[in-house]
Amino acid sequence: MVDTMALLLPFIRSGRMTPTAAHPGPDADAPHVPDDEVLLDAPDSRLAPVLVAAARGDHAPAAGLLGATRAAAEWERRDRYAVRLAAFAHSRPEWLDVWRTADPHDPHGLVVEAQLAVDRAWRSPARAEALREVSPLITRAARGDDRDPVPWRIALDHARGARAGHRYFEELWEAAVRRAPHHYGCHVAALRYLAASEQDAHRACFDFADRAAQDAPADSFVQALPLRAAFACLSGPRGASGSRVERERLDAAADRAIALSALLGPADPWPAPIRNLLIHVLARLDRPGEALEQLRMNGPYATSFPWERQSEDPLGHFLQVREELRGAVAGER
């Protein structure tokens, strides 16, 4: 797969931007959010009212929100919103059924339907067969808007689950990055495919992630891709000590994500998934002071990932790690 990724890398096109001014972080001595005020997987201000409307059975706000992201080419938000709406539809399928019946050609409903179908197929005991059956839905979603990279991210996840060959995956990857060269979701999908198909996966993933981050704008979430690679290394049975990747490379991935975090607003649910992952990695790297600063910047927003990888109670585990970091920093004083 090293040769495969060598073919993929030229399609990560350079598009650097001048870094924007950093948002001022929370005061270093500011108190932490009380445990009972921490929120798990809180939606942002745009998605929250849409979910409330969906709970009433109204799909129009969801279509409107996804339509707005398409009109503004906000592909990262479109991707995350589609995932969250598909998760809602998993527990309330009649809501999506009404939407699809009312407007079967709506490109926004098609994306949510394709995401839901892939999510369900991944949970099936007969995953490979189930994934083959949902391929036409992904094709329909991709035809809904030729500019949209989100169906191609869904296709990349589908290909990983179906154990597609490298050449086919490369074709999907080229189509995805042609539409959005620095789309974070597509890059995460490619990283996961590498991790599942490479013998020396940690190094291959880091090589891919580092190159992608170097080519991406300073405020792109792709800057956190090496952090995802570091997380995979640290999540092994022996953690950092058992990783084949040098400690310096793990630290550099965390440093890059810290720089990204500084460009993003504090106490905001939008960057919370990046900050939660960064807090976890910094804690595993025994950098409690920096992890605690990210906790302050993160505000009240916990996310299921990565804490669900260590516990069936992700919120409880987040709070436990937070308390341990406080104790570690207090012990250093």
C-alpha positions in Angstrom: 0.0 0.0 0.0 3.0 2.3 0.2 3.1 2.4 -3.6 -0.7 3.0 -3.5 -0.4 6.0 -1.3 2.5 7.3 -3.4 -0.1 7.5 -6.1 -2.6 9.1 -3.8 -0.3 11.8 -2.5 -0.1 13.9 -5.7 -3.8 14.4 -5.5 -3.4 16.3 -2.2 -3.0 19.7 -3.8 -1.3 22.6 -2.1 -3.5 25.4 -1.0 -1.8 27.2 1.9 -3.5 30.1 3.6 -2.0 32.8 5.7 -2.8 31.8 9.3 -5.6 33.8 10.9 -5.1 35.6 14.1 -5.4 33.2 17.1 -8.5 33.5 19.3 -7.6 34.5 22.8 -7.7 31.3 25.0 -9.4 31.1 28.4 -7.6 32.6 31.3 -5.0 30.2 32.7 -6.6 30.3 36.2 -10.2 30.2 35.0 -12.2 27.5 36.8 -13.3 24.3 35.0 -16.8 23.7 33.9 -18.6 21.7 36.7 -19.1 18.1 35.9 -22.9 18.4 35.7 -22.6 21.1 33.0 -20.4 19.1 30.7 -22.3 18.2 27.5 -21.7 15.1 25.4 -21.9 15.4 21.6 -23.7 18.7 21.8 -24.8 20.0 18.4 -23.8 23.5 17.2 -26.2 26.4 17.0 -27.1 25.6 13.4 -27.8 21.9 13.9 -29.6 22.1 17.3 -32.9 23.6 16.0 -32.9 21.2 13.1 -32.8 18.2 15.4 -35.6 19.7 17.5 -37.7 20.0 14.3 -36.8 16.5 13.3 -38.0 15.2 16.6 -41.4 16.8 15.7 -41.3 14.9 12.4 -40.3 17.9 10.3 -37.6 17.3 7.7 -37.7 20.7 6.0 -35.2 22.4 8.3 -32.7 19.5 7.7 -33.1 19.9 4.0 -32.6 23.7 4.4 -29.5 23.3 6.5 -27.8 20.9 4.1 -28.9 23.1 1.2 -27.2 26.1 2.9 -24.0 24.1 3.4 -24.0 23.1 -0.3 -24.6 26.6 -1.5 -21.7 27.9 0.6 -19.5 24.9 -0.2 -19.2 24.2 3.5 -18.3 20.6 2.9 -16.9 19.9 6.4 -20.2 21.0 8.0 -22.3 19.3 5.4 -20.4 16.1 6.2 -20.8 16.3 10.0 -24.4 17.3 9.7 -25.2 14.4 7.4 -23.6 12.0 9.9 -25.6 13.5 12.8 -28.9 13.4 10.8 -28.3 9.8 9.8 -27.7 8.9 13.4 -31.0 10.6 14.3 -32.7 8.7 11.4 -31.3 5.4 12.8 -33.6 5.8 15.8 -36.4 7.6 14.0 -36.4 6.0 10.5 -40.0 7.2 9.8 -38.7 10.8 9.7 -36.3 10.0 6.9 -38.9 7.8 5.2 -41.3 10.7 5.0 -38.6 13.0 3.6 -37.5 10.6 0.9 -41.2 9.9 -0.1 -41.9 13.6 -0.3 -38.9 14.4 -2.4 -37.1 11.3 -3.7 -34.7 13.3 -5.8 -33.6 15.7 -3.1 -29.8 15.5 -3.0 -29.7 16.3 0.7 -32.0 13.5 1.6 -30.0 11.2 -0.7 -26.8 11.9 1.3 -28.5 11.2 4.6 -30.0 8.0 3.3 -26.7 6.8 1.9 -24.9 7.6 5.2 -27.6 5.7 7.2 -27.5 2.7 4.9 -23.7 2.4 5.3 -23.9 2.8 9.0 -26.5 0.0 9.2 -24.4 -2.2 6.9 -21.4 -1.7 9.1 -23.3 -3.0 12.1 -24.6 -6.1 10.2 -23.0 -9.5 11.0 -22.9 -10.0 7.2 -21.2 -6.7 6.6 -19.6 -7.3 3.2 -22.9 -8.5 1.7 -24.9 -5.7 3.3 -22.4 -3.1 2.0 -22.7 -4.5 -1.5 -26.5 -4.0 -1.4 -26.2 -0.3 -0.5 -23.8 0.6 -3.3 -26.6 2.0 -5.5 -27.7 4.4 -2.8 -24.2 5.9 -2.7 -24.1 6.2 -6.5 -27.4 8.1 -6.4 -26.1 10.4 -3.7 -23.0 11.1 -5.7 -25.1 12.0 -8.8 -27.2 14.4 -6.7 -24.5 17.1 -6.9 -21.3 16.6 -8.8 -19.4 19.2 -6.6 -20.3 17.4 -3.3 -17.4 15.4 -1.7 -19.6 13.9 1.0 -20.9 11.0 -1.0 -17.4 10.2 -2.0 -16.3 10.1 1.7 -19.2 7.8 2.3 -18.0 5.7 -0.7 -14.5 5.6 0.8 -15.9 4.3 4.1 -18.0 1.8 2.2 -14.9 0.6 0.3 -13.0 0.0 3.5 -15.8 -2.1 4.9 -16.1 -4.0 1.7 -12.3 -4.6 1.6 -12.1 -3.1 -1.8 -8.8 -3.3 -3.6 -6.2 -0.6 -3.7 -6.9 0.4 -7.3 -10.6 0.9 -6.8 -9.9 2.9 -3.6 -7.5 5.1 -5.4 -10.2 5.9 -8.0 -12.6 6.9 -5.3 -9.9 8.9 -3.5 -9.0 10.8 -6.7 -12.7 11.7 -7.3 -13.1 12.8 -3.6 -10.0 15.2 -3.5 -10.8 16.5 -7.0 -13.9 18.0 -5.4 -12.4 19.1 -2.1 -8.6 18.7 -1.9 -8.5 19.3 1.9 -11.7 17.7 3.1 -11.0 16.3 6.5 -13.6 13.5 6.4 -12.2 12.1 3.2 -8.7 12.2 4.6 -9.8 10.4 7.8 -11.5 7.7 5.6 -8.2 7.2 3.7 -6.3 7.0 6.9 -8.6 4.3 8.2 -8.2 2.4 5.0 -4.5 2.5 5.3 -4.6 1.4 8.9 -6.7 -1.6 7.9 -4.6 -2.7 4.9 -1.0 -1.9 5.7 1.5 -4.3 7.4 3.5 -1.3 8.8 0.3 0.7 9.2 1.6 3.2 11.8 4.4 4.5 9.6 2.3 4.5 6.4 -0.5 6.4 8.2 1.9 9.0 9.6 3.6 9.5 6.2 0.2 10.1 4.6 -1.1 12.3 7.4 2.1 14.4 7.6 2.1 15.1 3.9 -1.6 16.0 3.9 -1.2 18.4 6.8 1.9 20.0 5.2 -0.2 20.8 2.1 -3.3 22.0 3.9 -4.2 25.5 5.0 -3.2 26.4 8.6 -6.8 26.4 9.8 -7.9 23.2 8.1 -9.0 20.3 10.2 -6.5 18.2 8.0 -3.9 19.8 10.4 -5.2 17.3 12.9 -4.7 14.2 10.7 -1.3 13.4 12.2 -3.0 13.5 15.6 -5.3 10.7 14.3 -2.3 8.7 13.3 -0.7 9.4 16.8 -3.9 8.2 18.4 -3.8 4.9 16.5 -0.2 4.4 17.7 -1.0 5.2 21.3 -4.1 3.0 21.3 -2.1 -0.2 20.8 -1.6 -2.6 23.7 1.6 -1.0 24.8 0.9 2.6 23.9 3.8 4.9 23.1 6.4 2.4 24.3 5.2 -0.2 21.8 4.8 2.1 18.9 7.1 1.8 15.9 6.8 5.6 15.4 9.4 7.8 17.1 8.3 9.7 20.2 9.3 12.9 18.4 6.8 12.3 15.7 4.0 11.7 18.2 4.9 15.0 19.9 5.0 16.8 16.6 1.5 15.6 15.7 0.3 17.0 19.0 2.1 20.3 18.5 0.5 20.7 15.1 -2.9 20.1 16.6 -2.2 22.6 19.3 -1.4 25.2 16.7 -4.7 24.4 14.9 -6.7 24.7 18.2 -5.2 28.2 18.8 -6.9 29.3 15.5 -10.3 28.0 16.5 -12.7 29.7 18.9 -12.8 28.7 22.5 -15.7 26.9 24.1 -17.2 26.0 20.7 -18.8 22.7 19.9 -17.5 22.8 16.3 -13.8 22.1 17.1 -14.7 20.0 20.2 -14.0 16.6 18.4 -10.4 17.8 17.6 -9.8 19.1 21.1 -11.2 16.0 22.8 -8.8 13.9 20.7 -5.9 16.3 21.4 -6.6 16.1 25.2 -6.5 12.4 25.0 -3.2 12.2 23.1 -1.6 14.9 25.3 -2.6 12.9 28.4 -1.1 9.7 26.9 2.1 11.5 26.1 2.3 12.7 29.7 1.9 16.4 28.8 -0.8 17.2 31.5 -0.2 21.0 31.5 -0.9 21.3 27.8 -3.9 18.9 28.1 -5.4 21.0 30.8 -5.0 24.1 28.7 -6.9 22.4 25.9 -9.6 21.4 28.4 -10.0 25.1 29.3 -10.2 26.0 25.6 -12.7 23.2 25.1 -15.2 24.5 27.6 -18.2 22.2 28.3 -18.0 20.0 25.2 -17.2 16.3 25.5 -17.4 14.1 22.5 -17.9 10.3 22.4 -14.8 9.8 20.3 -12.1 9.1 21.5 -13.4 8.3 25.0 -15.8 5.5 23.9 -12.7 3.6 22.8 -11.7 3.2 26.4 -15.1 3.0 28.2 -18.7 2.2 27.6 -19.4 5.5 29.5 -17.5 8.1 27.3 -18.7 11.1 29.4 -17.7 9.4 32.6 -14.3 8.6 31.2 -13.8 12.2 30.0 -14.6 13.5 33.4 -12.2 11.0 35.0 -9.3 11.9 32.7 -10.1 15.6 33.4 -9.8 15.0 37.1 -6.6 13.1 36.7 -5.1 15.9 34.7 -6.0 18.4 37.3 -4.3 16.2 39.9 -1.2 15.8 37.8 -0.8 19.5 37.2 -1.4 20.3 40.9 1.3 17.8 41.8 3.8 19.6 39.6 3.4 22.9 41.4 
